[in-house]
Amino acid sequence: MQPRPPTVPLAPNAIQKGMPLKVLMNRDSIECLAQNILYVHKTFPAKTFCQHALTDLEPLELMQRAQHIAKSLREFLPGNYKQAVSILIDSFTPAETEVGSLGLAGFFYMPHSFFIADFGLDPSYNGGEDPFDVSMQALRELTMRFTAEFAIRPFLIDQQERTLAQVTQWLSDPNPHVRRLCSEGTRPKLPWGKRIQSFVGNPQPTLPILEYLKNDESLYVRRSVANHLGDIAKDHPEIAFSTCERWLQAGASSELKWVVRHAVRYHAKKGDARALEIRVKAKV
């Protein structure tokens, strides 16, 4: 393999009919990953890594493939987590500022997500030293290329207070992908992601995040706020409905009214009288 600057494989901008997402984790993506690493870490055994990552890959589904590749990264990168994840960060393509600019090509970074989630909590992978701060830096870098909403969840489950403190610092980040992570990563019932049972039972810790981001300039972030509040509404409708009503009473903008309508849509579709009333009040 000839080293060349980091890149991502070509991929469609959106899901294609009849094309399973798992095909994005293939020989091309694995070889691309190896070359990206080789560019910043000259001693990386790229060919051996590719052989290992491709072994038994075919029958696996998307998430399984990504985790399988992450385990191969663990096998061939330095054994110390901080050193390994620093190499991965160095191999990233430039940060994205536009929403959706990578399209499905961003799935290239799913193995990186699993690497952080699976090996970034346990000090035993990091020479006995706490890897938390290194992992938080890695999550911030990752979310500007793909998403870290899945990878951050083990940290919220295992070290909730500490991780929420970091999330709070990210709320004013200039990059919309980082701000969205604050809301999307803390959703109680994120699709495809581990449920955060403590937030399912008590959503109060995440409400300040939604308050801060509800008027964000990016629709990408506001949509996440709406979906997060919609998650809360399924288990705690009183909390979600009263939050929406308070926002409306305070003079919500047309953008925030959209957030409110989106947040209560599940209950409105089921004919809930209060949700329907909220949607009427939130009409622009």
PDB file of C-alpha atoms in Angstrom:
ATOM      1  CA  MET A   1       0.000   0.000   0.000  1.00  0.00           C
ATOM      2  CA  GLN A   2       1.205   3.467  -0.873  1.00  0.00           C
ATOM      3  CA  PRO A   3       0.582   6.101   1.836  1.00  0.00           C
ATOM      4  CA  ARG A   4      -1.620   8.977   0.728  1.00  0.00           C
ATOM      5  CA  PRO A   5      -3.544  11.689   2.629  1.00  0.00           C
ATOM      6  CA  PRO A   6      -6.625  10.453   4.553  1.00  0.00           C
ATOM      7  CA  THR A   7      -9.836  10.127   2.608  1.00  0.00           C
ATOM      8  CA  VAL A   8     -13.153   8.283   2.782  1.00  0.00           C
ATOM      9  CA  PRO A   9     -14.539   5.832   0.208  1.00  0.00           C
ATOM     10  CA  LEU A  10     -17.104   7.029  -2.292  1.00  0.00           C
ATOM     11  CA  ALA A  11     -20.685   6.374  -1.185  1.00  0.00           C
ATOM     12  CA  PRO A  12     -24.196   7.557  -2.117  1.00  0.00           C
ATOM     13  CA  ASN A  13     -25.586  10.674  -0.492  1.00  0.00           C
ATOM     14  CA  ALA A  14     -28.629   8.763   0.761  1.00  0.00           C
ATOM     15  CA  ILE A  15     -29.850   5.211   1.263  1.00  0.00           C
ATOM     16  CA  GLN A  16     -30.520   3.481  -2.048  1.00  0.00           C
ATOM     17  CA  LYS A  17     -33.436   1.114  -2.554  1.00  0.00           C
ATOM     18  CA  GLY A  18     -32.288  -2.467  -2.235  1.00  0.00           C
ATOM     19  CA  MET A  19     -28.858  -1.507  -0.858  1.00  0.00           C
ATOM     20  CA  PRO A  20     -28.249  -2.668   2.729  1.00  0.00           C
ATOM     21  CA  LEU A  21     -26.057  -0.327   4.741  1.00  0.00           C
ATOM     22  CA  LYS A  22     -23.748  -3.175   5.675  1.00  0.00           C
ATOM     23  CA  VAL A  23     -22.185  -3.061   2.202  1.00  0.00           C
ATOM     24  CA  LEU A  24     -20.525   0.207   3.248  1.00  0.00           C
ATOM     25  CA  MET A  25     -18.280  -1.903   5.516  1.00  0.00           C
ATOM     26  CA  ASN A  26     -16.401  -3.757   2.775  1.00  0.00           C
ATOM     27  CA  ARG A  27     -12.939  -4.417   1.380  1.00  0.00           C
ATOM     28  CA  ASP A  28     -12.673  -0.895  -0.050  1.00  0.00           C
ATOM     29  CA  SER A  29     -13.514   0.759   3.270  1.00  0.00           C
ATOM     30  CA  ILE A  30     -11.125  -1.486   5.212  1.00  0.00           C
ATOM     31  CA  GLU A  31      -8.278  -0.826   2.796  1.00  0.00           C
ATOM     32  CA  CYS A  32      -9.063   2.893   2.903  1.00  0.00           C
ATOM     33  CA  LEU A  33      -8.940   2.783   6.699  1.00  0.00           C
ATOM     34  CA  ALA A  34      -5.598   1.004   6.611  1.00  0.00           C
ATOM     35  CA  GLN A  35      -4.138   3.565   4.214  1.00  0.00           C
ATOM     36  CA  ASN A  36      -5.414   6.466   6.329  1.00  0.00           C
ATOM     37  CA  ILE A  37      -3.662   5.038   9.370  1.00  0.00           C
ATOM     38  CA  LEU A  38      -0.502   4.207   7.420  1.00  0.00           C
ATOM     39  CA  TYR A  39      -0.235   7.850   6.354  1.00  0.00           C
ATOM     40  CA  VAL A  40       0.126   8.997   9.985  1.00  0.00           C
ATOM     41  CA  HIS A  41       1.636   5.841  11.525  1.00  0.00           C
ATOM     42  CA  LYS A  42       4.299   4.459   9.200  1.00  0.00           C
ATOM     43  CA  THR A  43       4.785   1.164  11.057  1.00  0.00           C
ATOM     44  CA  PHE A  44       1.118   0.140  10.884  1.00  0.00           C
ATOM     45  CA  PRO A  45       0.882  -3.407   9.433  1.00  0.00           C
ATOM     46  CA  ALA A  46      -1.734  -2.424   6.872  1.00  0.00           C
ATOM     47  CA  LYS A  47      -1.892  -5.653   4.854  1.00  0.00           C
ATOM     48  CA  THR A  48      -2.093  -7.886   7.915  1.00  0.00           C
ATOM     49  CA  PHE A  49      -4.787  -5.655   9.405  1.00  0.00           C
ATOM     50  CA  CYS A  50      -6.850  -5.865   6.213  1.00  0.00           C
ATOM     51  CA  GLN A  51      -6.589  -9.658   6.142  1.00  0.00           C
ATOM     52  CA  HIS A  52      -7.690  -9.851   9.780  1.00  0.00           C
ATOM     53  CA  ALA A  53     -10.572  -7.384   9.349  1.00  0.00           C
ATOM     54  CA  LEU A  54     -11.870  -9.148   6.239  1.00  0.00           C
ATOM     55  CA  THR A  55     -11.860 -12.574   7.873  1.00  0.00           C
ATOM     56  CA  ASP A  56     -15.428 -13.699   8.644  1.00  0.00           C
ATOM     57  CA  LEU A  57     -16.791 -10.248   7.708  1.00  0.00           C
ATOM     58  CA  GLU A  58     -19.229 -11.344   5.004  1.00  0.00           C
ATOM     59  CA  PRO A  59     -22.096 -12.813   7.123  1.00  0.00           C
ATOM     60  CA  LEU A  60     -22.119  -9.883   9.564  1.00  0.00           C
ATOM     61  CA  GLU A  61     -24.644  -7.031   9.587  1.00  0.00           C
ATOM     62  CA  LEU A  62     -23.702  -3.335   9.706  1.00  0.00           C
ATOM     63  CA  MET A  63     -23.127  -2.866  13.440  1.00  0.00           C
ATOM     64  CA  GLN A  64     -21.461  -6.263  13.746  1.00  0.00           C
ATOM     65  CA  ARG A  65     -19.116  -5.434  10.888  1.00  0.00           C
ATOM     66  CA  ALA A  66     -18.151  -2.123  12.461  1.00  0.00           C
ATOM     67  CA  GLN A  67     -17.434  -3.769  15.811  1.00  0.00           C
ATOM     68  CA  HIS A  68     -15.490  -6.545  14.097  1.00  0.00           C
ATOM     69  CA  ILE A  69     -13.289  -3.965  12.356  1.00  0.00           C
ATOM     70  CA  ALA A  70     -12.836  -2.101  15.651  1.00  0.00           C
ATOM     71  CA  LYS A  71     -11.512  -5.295  17.237  1.00  0.00           C
ATOM     72  CA  SER A  72      -9.055  -5.627  14.378  1.00  0.00           C
ATOM     73  CA  LEU A  73      -7.899  -2.059  15.030  1.00  0.00           C
ATOM     74  CA  ARG A  74      -7.344  -3.018  18.650  1.00  0.00           C
ATOM     75  CA  GLU A  75      -5.270  -5.988  17.467  1.00  0.00           C
ATOM     76  CA  PHE A  76      -2.878  -3.999  15.257  1.00  0.00           C
ATOM     77  CA  LEU A  77      -2.702  -0.484  16.701  1.00  0.00           C
ATOM     78  CA  PRO A  78      -0.494   0.164  19.752  1.00  0.00           C
ATOM     79  CA  GLY A  79      -1.781  -1.610  22.854  1.00  0.00           C
ATOM     80  CA  ASN A  80      -2.052   1.623  24.823  1.00  0.00           C
ATOM     81  CA  TYR A  81      -5.487   3.169  24.178  1.00  0.00           C
ATOM     82  CA  LYS A  82      -4.316   6.793  24.298  1.00  0.00           C
ATOM     83  CA  GLN A  83      -1.630   6.123  21.709  1.00  0.00           C
ATOM     84  CA  ALA A  84      -4.003   4.131  19.524  1.00  0.00           C
ATOM     85  CA  VAL A  85      -6.890   6.588  19.566  1.00  0.00           C
ATOM     86  CA  SER A  86      -4.498   9.486  18.966  1.00  0.00           C
ATOM     87  CA  ILE A  87      -3.351   7.744  15.779  1.00  0.00           C
ATOM     88  CA  LEU A  88      -6.973   7.299  14.725  1.00  0.00           C
ATOM     89  CA  ILE A  89      -7.710  10.989  15.330  1.00  0.00           C
ATOM     90  CA  ASP A  90      -4.638  11.972  13.311  1.00  0.00           C
ATOM     91  CA  SER A  91      -5.940   9.793  10.459  1.00  0.00           C
ATOM     92  CA  PHE A  92      -9.293  11.604  10.276  1.00  0.00           C
ATOM     93  CA  THR A  93     -10.266  13.641   7.248  1.00  0.00           C
ATOM     94  CA  PRO A  94     -10.906  17.376   7.869  1.00  0.00           C
ATOM     95  CA  ALA A  95     -13.794  18.261  10.172  1.00  0.00           C
ATOM     96  CA  GLU A  96     -17.180  18.826   8.546  1.00  0.00           C
ATOM     97  CA  THR A  97     -19.026  22.085   9.162  1.00  0.00           C
ATOM     98  CA  GLU A  98     -21.881  21.566   6.713  1.00  0.00           C
ATOM     99  CA  VAL A  99     -24.673  19.192   7.673  1.00  0.00           C
ATOM    100  CA  GLY A 100     -24.896  16.065   5.528  1.00  0.00           C
ATOM    101  CA  SER A 101     -21.869  16.904   3.407  1.00  0.00           C
ATOM    102  CA  LEU A 102     -20.423  13.383   3.641  1.00  0.00           C
ATOM    103  CA  GLY A 103     -23.686  11.550   3.007  1.00  0.00           C
ATOM    104  CA  LEU A 104     -23.437   7.805   3.614  1.00  0.00           C
ATOM    105  CA  ALA A 105     -19.649   8.040   3.342  1.00  0.00           C
ATOM    106  CA  GLY A 106     -19.664   9.040   6.993  1.00  0.00           C
ATOM    107  CA  PHE A 107     -20.446   5.429   7.942  1.00  0.00           C
ATOM    108  CA  PHE A 108     -16.789   4.790   7.199  1.00  0.00           C
ATOM    109  CA  TYR A 109     -16.170   6.073  10.721  1.00  0.00           C
ATOM    110  CA  MET A 110     -18.472   3.609  12.494  1.00  0.00           C
ATOM    111  CA  PRO A 111     -15.576   1.280  13.446  1.00  0.00           C
ATOM    112  CA  HIS A 112     -13.852   4.281  15.038  1.00  0.00           C
ATOM    113  CA  SER A 113     -17.030   4.838  17.057  1.00  0.00           C
ATOM    114  CA  PHE A 114     -16.945   1.275  18.379  1.00  0.00           C
ATOM    115  CA  PHE A 115     -13.233   1.534  19.137  1.00  0.00           C
ATOM    116  CA  ILE A 116     -13.834   4.501  21.454  1.00  0.00           C
ATOM    117  CA  ALA A 117     -16.935   2.983  23.059  1.00  0.00           C
ATOM    118  CA  ASP A 118     -15.422  -0.464  23.609  1.00  0.00           C
ATOM    119  CA  PHE A 119     -11.916   0.476  24.737  1.00  0.00           C
ATOM    120  CA  GLY A 120     -12.166   4.091  25.943  1.00  0.00           C
ATOM    121  CA  LEU A 121     -13.629   3.544  29.416  1.00  0.00           C
ATOM    122  CA  ASP A 122     -11.464   0.877  31.008  1.00  0.00           C
ATOM    123  CA  PRO A 123      -8.086   2.048  32.401  1.00  0.00           C
ATOM    124  CA  SER A 124      -6.708  -1.452  31.816  1.00  0.00           C
ATOM    125  CA  TYR A 125      -6.587  -0.650  28.089  1.00  0.00           C
ATOM    126  CA  ASN A 126      -4.653   2.534  28.863  1.00  0.00           C
ATOM    127  CA  GLY A 127      -1.772   1.377  31.032  1.00  0.00           C
ATOM    128  CA  GLY A 128      -3.858   1.797  34.172  1.00  0.00           C
ATOM    129  CA  GLU A 129      -4.491   5.514  33.547  1.00  0.00           C
ATOM    130  CA  ASP A 130      -7.994   6.983  33.321  1.00  0.00           C
ATOM    131  CA  PRO A 131      -8.782   7.354  29.580  1.00  0.00           C
ATOM    132  CA  PHE A 132     -11.876   9.549  30.051  1.00  0.00           C
ATOM    133  CA  ASP A 133     -10.482  12.892  28.860  1.00  0.00           C
ATOM    134  CA  VAL A 134      -8.809  11.296  25.844  1.00  0.00           C
ATOM    135  CA  SER A 135     -12.085   9.595  24.933  1.00  0.00           C
ATOM    136  CA  MET A 136     -14.050  12.833  25.225  1.00  0.00           C
ATOM    137  CA  GLN A 137     -11.612  14.532  22.859  1.00  0.00           C
ATOM    138  CA  ALA A 138     -11.972  11.600  20.469  1.00  0.00           C
ATOM    139  CA  LEU A 139     -15.781  11.768  20.606  1.00  0.00           C
ATOM    140  CA  ARG A 140     -15.755  15.457  19.775  1.00  0.00           C
ATOM    141  CA  GLU A 141     -13.472  14.856  16.792  1.00  0.00           C
ATOM    142  CA  LEU A 142     -15.512  11.858  15.654  1.00  0.00           C
ATOM    143  CA  THR A 143     -18.874  13.626  15.706  1.00  0.00           C
ATOM    144  CA  MET A 144     -17.574  16.230  13.259  1.00  0.00           C
ATOM    145  CA  ARG A 145     -17.039  13.465  10.681  1.00  0.00           C
ATOM    146  CA  PHE A 146     -19.771  10.924  11.389  1.00  0.00           C
ATOM    147  CA  THR A 147     -21.590  10.907  14.716  1.00  0.00           C
ATOM    148  CA  ALA A 148     -20.661  10.022  18.280  1.00  0.00           C
ATOM    149  CA  GLU A 149     -24.254   9.580  19.492  1.00  0.00           C
ATOM    150  CA  PHE A 150     -23.783   5.809  19.869  1.00  0.00           C
ATOM    151  CA  ALA A 151     -20.240   5.896  21.250  1.00  0.00           C
ATOM    152  CA  ILE A 152     -21.014   8.393  24.014  1.00  0.00           C
ATOM    153  CA  ARG A 153     -23.767   6.268  25.531  1.00  0.00           C
ATOM    154  CA  PRO A 154     -21.557   3.803  27.441  1.00  0.00           C
ATOM    155  CA  PHE A 155     -19.900   6.832  29.053  1.00  0.00           C
ATOM    156  CA  LEU A 156     -23.284   8.267  30.064  1.00  0.00           C
ATOM    157  CA  ILE A 157     -24.282   4.902  31.512  1.00  0.00           C
ATOM    158  CA  ASP A 158     -21.016   4.245  33.353  1.00  0.00           C
ATOM    159  CA  GLN A 159     -19.951   7.793  34.298  1.00  0.00           C
ATOM    160  CA  GLN A 160     -23.083   9.873  33.930  1.00  0.00           C
ATOM    161  CA  GLU A 161     -22.273  12.936  36.017  1.00  0.00           C
ATOM    162  CA  ARG A 162     -18.811  13.289  34.559  1.00  0.00           C
ATOM    163  CA  THR A 163     -20.003  12.862  30.982  1.00  0.00           C
ATOM    164  CA  LEU A 164     -22.884  15.311  31.413  1.00  0.00           C
ATOM    165  CA  ALA A 165     -20.377  17.874  32.689  1.00  0.00           C
ATOM    166  CA  GLN A 166     -18.430  17.471  29.439  1.00  0.00           C
ATOM    167  CA  VAL A 167     -21.626  17.669  27.378  1.00  0.00           C
ATOM    168  CA  THR A 168     -22.470  20.943  29.103  1.00  0.00           C
ATOM    169  CA  GLN A 169     -19.154  22.386  27.941  1.00  0.00           C
ATOM    170  CA  TRP A 170     -19.980  21.407  24.365  1.00  0.00           C
ATOM    171  CA  LEU A 171     -23.341  23.192  24.283  1.00  0.00           C
ATOM    172  CA  SER A 172     -21.796  26.390  22.944  1.00  0.00           C
ATOM    173  CA  ASP A 173     -19.366  24.700  20.555  1.00  0.00           C
ATOM    174  CA  PRO A 174     -19.182  26.520  17.196  1.00  0.00           C
ATOM    175  CA  ASN A 175     -19.640  23.270  15.259  1.00  0.00           C
ATOM    176  CA  PRO A 176     -23.313  22.184  14.876  1.00  0.00           C
ATOM    177  CA  HIS A 177     -22.340  18.504  14.869  1.00  0.00           C
ATOM    178  CA  VAL A 178     -20.919  18.874  18.379  1.00  0.00           C
ATOM    179  CA  ARG A 179     -23.970  20.756  19.657  1.00  0.00           C
ATOM    180  CA  ARG A 180     -26.261  18.122  18.165  1.00  0.00           C
ATOM    181  CA  LEU A 181     -24.291  15.401  19.965  1.00  0.00           C
ATOM    182  CA  CYS A 182     -25.275  17.029  23.256  1.00  0.00           C
ATOM    183  CA  SER A 183     -28.947  16.385  22.532  1.00  0.00           C
ATOM    184  CA  GLU A 184     -28.827  13.278  20.341  1.00  0.00           C
ATOM    185  CA  GLY A 185     -26.277  11.410  22.413  1.00  0.00           C
ATOM    186  CA  THR A 186     -28.299  11.883  25.600  1.00  0.00           C
ATOM    187  CA  ARG A 187     -31.651  10.787  24.137  1.00  0.00           C
ATOM    188  CA  PRO A 188     -33.191   8.193  26.461  1.00  0.00           C
ATOM    189  CA  LYS A 189     -34.286   5.880  23.621  1.00  0.00           C
ATOM    190  CA  LEU A 190     -32.006   6.613  20.684  1.00  0.00           C
ATOM    191  CA  PRO A 191     -32.835   4.307  17.738  1.00  0.00           C
ATOM    192  CA  TRP A 192     -30.062   1.709  17.233  1.00  0.00           C
ATOM    193  CA  GLY A 193     -28.392   2.900  20.449  1.00  0.00           C
ATOM    194  CA  LYS A 194     -28.225   1.536  23.974  1.00  0.00           C
ATOM    195  CA  ARG A 195     -31.076   2.815  26.104  1.00  0.00           C
ATOM    196  CA  ILE A 196     -30.001   5.016  28.983  1.00  0.00           C
ATOM    197  CA  GLN A 197     -32.339   3.539  31.557  1.00  0.00           C
ATOM    198  CA  SER A 198     -31.655   6.202  34.167  1.00  0.00           C
ATOM    199  CA  PHE A 199     -32.845   8.884  31.715  1.00  0.00           C
ATOM    200  CA  VAL A 200     -35.829   6.748  30.721  1.00  0.00           C
ATOM    201  CA  GLY A 201     -36.815   6.663  34.382  1.00  0.00           C
ATOM    202  CA  ASN A 202     -35.900  10.276  35.140  1.00  0.00           C
ATOM    203  CA  PRO A 203     -35.295  12.685  32.232  1.00  0.00           C
ATOM    204  CA  GLN A 204     -34.590  15.688  34.470  1.00  0.00           C
ATOM    205  CA  PRO A 205     -30.776  15.616  33.963  1.00  0.00           C
ATOM    206  CA  THR A 206     -31.130  16.214  30.208  1.00  0.00           C
ATOM    207  CA  LEU A 207     -33.765  18.963  30.317  1.00  0.00           C
ATOM    208  CA  PRO A 208     -31.177  21.773  30.726  1.00  0.00           C
ATOM    209  CA  ILE A 209     -29.559  20.556  27.478  1.00  0.00           C
ATOM    210  CA  LEU A 210     -32.850  20.921  25.614  1.00  0.00           C
ATOM    211  CA  GLU A 211     -33.463  24.334  27.171  1.00  0.00           C
ATOM    212  CA  TYR A 212     -30.099  25.567  25.977  1.00  0.00           C
ATOM    213  CA  LEU A 213     -30.409  24.191  22.438  1.00  0.00           C
ATOM    214  CA  LYS A 214     -34.116  24.741  21.736  1.00  0.00           C
ATOM    215  CA  ASN A 215     -33.423  27.930  19.764  1.00  0.00           C
ATOM    216  CA  ASP A 216     -30.205  26.767  18.134  1.00  0.00           C
ATOM    217  CA  GLU A 217     -29.501  28.378  14.764  1.00  0.00           C
ATOM    218  CA  SER A 218     -29.173  24.950  13.114  1.00  0.00           C
ATOM    219  CA  LEU A 219     -32.278  22.953  12.183  1.00  0.00           C
ATOM    220  CA  TYR A 220     -30.063  19.877  12.502  1.00  0.00           C
ATOM    221  CA  VAL A 221     -29.693  20.616  16.211  1.00  0.00           C
ATOM    222  CA  ARG A 222     -33.306  21.716  16.741  1.00  0.00           C
ATOM    223  CA  ARG A 223     -34.606  18.514  15.133  1.00  0.00           C
ATOM    224  CA  SER A 224     -32.580  16.540  17.654  1.00  0.00           C
ATOM    225  CA  VAL A 225     -34.092  18.576  20.486  1.00  0.00           C
ATOM    226  CA  ALA A 226     -37.564  17.763  19.158  1.00  0.00           C
ATOM    227  CA  ASN A 227     -36.790  14.057  18.880  1.00  0.00           C
ATOM    228  CA  HIS A 228     -35.261  14.007  22.351  1.00  0.00           C
ATOM    229  CA  LEU A 229     -38.329  15.670  23.838  1.00  0.00           C
ATOM    230  CA  GLY A 230     -40.465  13.216  21.880  1.00  0.00           C
ATOM    231  CA  ASP A 231     -38.582  10.362  23.569  1.00  0.00           C
ATOM    232  CA  ILE A 232     -39.374  11.893  26.940  1.00  0.00           C
ATOM    233  CA  ALA A 233     -43.030  12.315  25.993  1.00  0.00           C
ATOM    234  CA  LYS A 234     -43.464   8.578  25.497  1.00  0.00           C
ATOM    235  CA  ASP A 235     -42.677   7.838  29.149  1.00  0.00           C
ATOM    236  CA  HIS A 236     -43.281  11.193  30.827  1.00  0.00           C
ATOM    237  CA  PRO A 237     -45.923  13.076  28.837  1.00  0.00           C
ATOM    238  CA  GLU A 238     -46.554  15.540  31.651  1.00  0.00           C
ATOM    239  CA  ILE A 239     -42.934  16.681  31.645  1.00  0.00           C
ATOM    240  CA  ALA A 240     -42.799  16.976  27.853  1.00  0.00           C
ATOM    241  CA  PHE A 241     -46.198  18.664  27.490  1.00  0.00           C
ATOM    242  CA  SER A 242     -45.565  21.182  30.262  1.00  0.00           C
ATOM    243  CA  THR A 243     -42.167  22.010  28.739  1.00  0.00           C
ATOM    244  CA  CYS A 244     -43.777  22.662  25.352  1.00  0.00           C
ATOM    245  CA  GLU A 245     -46.528  24.769  26.906  1.00  0.00           C
ATOM    246  CA  ARG A 246     -43.995  26.843  28.825  1.00  0.00           C
ATOM    247  CA  TRP A 247     -41.988  27.484  25.668  1.00  0.00           C
ATOM    248  CA  LEU A 248     -45.115  28.593  23.827  1.00  0.00           C
ATOM    249  CA  GLN A 249     -46.247  30.867  26.658  1.00  0.00           C
ATOM    250  CA  ALA A 250     -42.849  32.554  26.644  1.00  0.00           C
ATOM    251  CA  GLY A 251     -43.351  33.622  23.012  1.00  0.00           C
ATOM    252  CA  ALA A 252     -41.820  30.889  20.895  1.00  0.00           C
ATOM    253  CA  SER A 253     -40.345  31.715  17.506  1.00  0.00           C
ATOM    254  CA  SER A 254     -41.681  29.970  14.406  1.00  0.00           C
ATOM    255  CA  GLU A 255     -38.621  27.703  14.533  1.00  0.00           C
ATOM    256  CA  LEU A 256     -39.314  26.726  18.131  1.00  0.00           C
ATOM    257  CA  LYS A 257     -42.973  26.155  17.345  1.00  0.00           C
ATOM    258  CA  TRP A 258     -41.847  23.587  14.794  1.00  0.00           C
ATOM    259  CA  VAL A 259     -39.798  21.877  17.518  1.00  0.00           C
ATOM    260  CA  VAL A 260     -42.888  21.780  19.752  1.00  0.00           C
ATOM    261  CA  ARG A 261     -45.133  20.343  17.048  1.00  0.00           C
ATOM    262  CA  HIS A 262     -42.561  17.705  16.199  1.00  0.00           C
ATOM    263  CA  ALA A 263     -42.023  16.758  19.846  1.00  0.00           C
ATOM    264  CA  VAL A 264     -45.695  15.931  20.523  1.00  0.00           C
ATOM    265  CA  ARG A 265     -46.515  14.340  17.167  1.00  0.00           C
ATOM    266  CA  TYR A 266     -46.570  10.765  18.554  1.00  0.00           C
ATOM    267  CA  HIS A 267     -49.307  11.552  21.069  1.00  0.00           C
ATOM    268  CA  ALA A 268     -51.150  13.795  18.614  1.00  0.00           C
ATOM    269  CA  LYS A 269     -51.371  10.949  16.103  1.00  0.00           C
ATOM    270  CA  LYS A 270     -52.943   8.845  18.828  1.00  0.00           C
ATOM    271  CA  GLY A 271     -55.559  11.528  19.427  1.00  0.00           C
ATOM    272  CA  ASP A 272     -54.285  12.782  22.778  1.00  0.00           C
ATOM    273  CA  ALA A 273     -56.330  15.927  23.510  1.00  0.00           C
ATOM    274  CA  ARG A 274     -53.512  17.840  25.206  1.00  0.00           C
ATOM    275  CA  ALA A 275     -51.004  17.049  22.454  1.00  0.00           C
ATOM    276  CA  LEU A 276     -53.515  18.144  19.815  1.00  0.00           C
ATOM    277  CA  GLU A 277     -54.109  21.395  21.673  1.00  0.00           C
ATOM    278  CA  ILE A 278     -50.380  22.034  21.888  1.00  0.00           C
ATOM    279  CA  ARG A 279     -50.036  21.513  18.144  1.00  0.00           C
ATOM    280  CA  VAL A 280     -52.856  23.981  17.493  1.00  0.00           C
ATOM    281  CA  LYS A 281     -51.164  26.596  19.693  1.00  0.00           C
ATOM    282  CA  ALA A 282     -47.846  25.939  17.962  1.00  0.00           C
ATOM    283  CA  LYS A 283     -49.138  26.636  14.474  1.00  0.00           C
ATOM    284  CA  VAL A 284     -47.087  29.329  12.776  1.00  0.00           C
TER     285      VAL A 284
END
